[in-house]
mmCIF file of C-alpha atoms in Angstrom:
data_model
loop_
_atom_site.group_PDB
_atom_site.id
_atom_site.type_symbol
_atom_site.label_atom_id
_atom_site.label_comp_id
_atom_site.label_asym_id
_atom_site.label_seq_id
_atom_site.Cartn_x
_atom_site.Cartn_y
_atom_site.Cartn_z
ATOM 1 C CA ASP A 180 0.000 0.000 0.000
ATOM 2 C CA ASP A 181 2.846 2.408 0.805
ATOM 3 C CA VAL A 182 4.459 1.834 -2.591
ATOM 4 C CA ILE A 183 1.142 2.408 -4.381
ATOM 5 C CA THR A 184 0.572 5.633 -2.449
ATOM 6 C CA LEU A 185 4.096 6.781 -3.285
ATOM 7 C CA LEU A 186 3.654 5.988 -6.980
ATOM 8 C CA LYS A 187 0.422 8.007 -7.044
ATOM 9 C CA ARG A 188 2.342 10.977 -5.615
ATOM 10 C CA TRP A 189 5.005 10.385 -8.298
ATOM 11 C CA GLU A 190 2.515 10.340 -11.213
ATOM 12 C CA PRO A 191 2.745 14.083 -12.040
ATOM 13 C CA TYR A 192 6.520 13.770 -12.424
ATOM 14 C CA SER A 193 6.890 10.413 -14.112
ATOM 15 C CA GLU A 194 5.839 7.749 -16.521
ATOM 16 C CA VAL A 195 5.216 4.269 -15.133
ATOM 17 C CA VAL A 196 6.119 1.284 -17.295
ATOM 18 C CA ILE A 197 5.359 -2.206 -15.992
ATOM 19 C CA LEU A 198 8.229 -4.615 -16.702
ATOM 20 C CA THR A 199 7.287 -8.201 -15.959
ATOM 21 C CA GLY A 200 8.511 -11.696 -16.684
ATOM 22 C CA ASN A 201 4.898 -12.843 -16.896
ATOM 23 C CA GLY A 202 3.663 -13.806 -20.327
ATOM 24 C CA GLU A 203 1.108 -11.833 -22.299
ATOM 25 C CA ALA A 204 -1.643 -14.123 -20.994
ATOM 26 C CA LYS A 205 -1.260 -12.356 -17.616
ATOM 27 C CA TYR A 206 -1.457 -8.819 -19.057
ATOM 28 C CA PRO A 207 -5.261 -8.548 -18.599
ATOM 29 C CA MET A 208 -4.840 -9.407 -14.899
ATOM 30 C CA ILE A 209 -2.093 -6.784 -14.545
ATOM 31 C CA GLU A 210 -4.189 -4.195 -16.392
ATOM 32 C CA GLU A 211 -7.194 -4.915 -14.170
ATOM 33 C CA TYR A 212 -5.050 -4.600 -11.041
ATOM 34 C CA MET A 213 -3.616 -1.261 -12.177
ATOM 35 C CA LYS A 214 -7.122 -0.029 -12.914
ATOM 36 C CA SER A 215 -8.412 -1.243 -9.528
ATOM 37 C CA ILE A 216 -5.730 0.711 -7.638
ATOM 38 C CA GLY A 217 -6.127 3.776 -9.864
ATOM 39 C CA LEU A 218 -2.511 3.997 -10.988
ATOM 40 C CA GLU A 219 -1.788 5.366 -14.456
ATOM 41 C CA TYR A 220 0.852 3.582 -16.514
ATOM 42 C CA LYS A 221 2.205 3.794 -20.059
ATOM 43 C CA GLY A 222 2.183 0.085 -20.819
ATOM 44 C CA ILE A 223 3.450 -3.379 -20.029
ATOM 45 C CA ASN A 224 6.892 -4.469 -21.235
ATOM 46 C CA CYS A 225 7.091 -1.470 -23.545
ATOM 47 C CA ASP A 226 9.717 1.200 -24.027
ATOM 48 C CA SER A 227 9.526 4.435 -22.096
ATOM 49 C CA SER A 228 9.096 7.717 -23.938
ATOM 50 C CA VAL A 229 12.855 8.299 -23.602
ATOM 51 C CA SER A 230 14.958 6.184 -25.923
ATOM 52 C CA PHE A 231 18.623 5.567 -25.311
ATOM 53 C CA GLY A 232 19.430 2.418 -27.268
ATOM 54 C CA GLY A 233 19.871 -0.006 -24.388
ATOM 55 C CA ARG A 234 18.334 -3.449 -23.946
ATOM 56 C CA LYS A 235 16.240 -2.362 -20.970
ATOM 57 C CA THR A 236 13.798 0.514 -21.145
ATOM 58 C CA TYR A 237 15.105 3.831 -19.810
ATOM 59 C CA ALA A 238 14.218 4.706 -16.227
ATOM 60 C CA ASN A 239 15.350 7.011 -13.467
ATOM 61 C CA ALA A 240 14.262 4.350 -10.984
ATOM 62 C CA TYR A 241 13.433 0.672 -11.184
ATOM 63 C CA ILE A 242 11.131 -0.498 -8.405
ATOM 64 C CA ASP A 243 11.512 -4.235 -7.983
ATOM 65 C CA ASP A 244 9.446 -6.230 -5.507
ATOM 66 C CA ARG A 245 12.229 -8.813 -5.264
ATOM 67 C CA GLY A 246 15.267 -6.636 -4.775
ATOM 68 C CA GLY A 247 16.099 -3.232 -3.340
ATOM 69 C CA LEU A 248 12.520 -2.122 -2.672
ATOM 70 C CA PRO A 249 13.177 -0.527 0.752
ATOM 71 C CA SER A 250 16.133 1.462 -0.591
ATOM 72 C CA ILE A 251 14.420 2.799 -3.730
ATOM 73 C CA TYR A 252 11.270 3.550 -1.717
ATOM 74 C CA ARG A 253 13.237 5.720 0.737
ATOM 75 C CA ASN A 254 15.097 7.540 -2.029
ATOM 76 C CA LEU A 255 12.006 8.134 -4.153
ATOM 77 C CA TYR A 256 10.081 9.314 -1.087
ATOM 78 C CA LYS A 257 12.813 11.868 -0.315
ATOM 79 C CA LEU A 258 12.914 13.045 -3.945
ATOM 80 C CA ILE A 259 9.134 13.448 -4.241
ATOM 81 C CA THR A 260 8.988 15.309 -0.931
ATOM 82 C CA LYS A 261 11.718 17.727 -2.072
ATOM 83 C CA ILE A 262 9.916 18.338 -5.378
ATOM 84 C CA GLU A 263 6.584 18.902 -3.612
ATOM 85 C CA ASN A 264 8.238 21.293 -1.120
ATOM 86 C CA GLY A 265 9.860 23.285 -3.933
ATOM 87 C CA GLU A 266 13.394 22.338 -2.858
ATOM 88 C CA ILE A 267 14.023 20.776 -6.281
ATOM 89 C CA SER A 268 12.407 21.795 -9.547
ATOM 90 C CA HIS A 269 11.101 19.165 -11.903
ATOM 91 C CA ASN A 270 10.357 19.870 -15.530
ATOM 92 C CA VAL A 271 7.925 17.488 -17.144
#
C-alpha cells in the first residue's frame, strides 16, 4: 500500500512502465489490477518515452518487488517530498 501511495504521488513527475517476466496471458490481470488501484501507466513491457538504445527501457528508478525495494522507496520518497516542497524543480 505504501508503494502504491508513493507511486500516485510520483505520477505528475513520471511515466510508469510495468516490466514483468509474466507472459502476455497475464497482461489482462495486470491491467485490471492497475485499474483497480487507480494507478496510471504507459504500458506493459514497452519502451519508455525516452529512448537511449539499451536493452532495458530507460528509467530514473526501477522499483523491484524482489530486490532493493526498501532502498528505492526511501530515495524516491525523499525526492518526491523535495519536489513537492519546492526544494528541487522538476520539468515534465
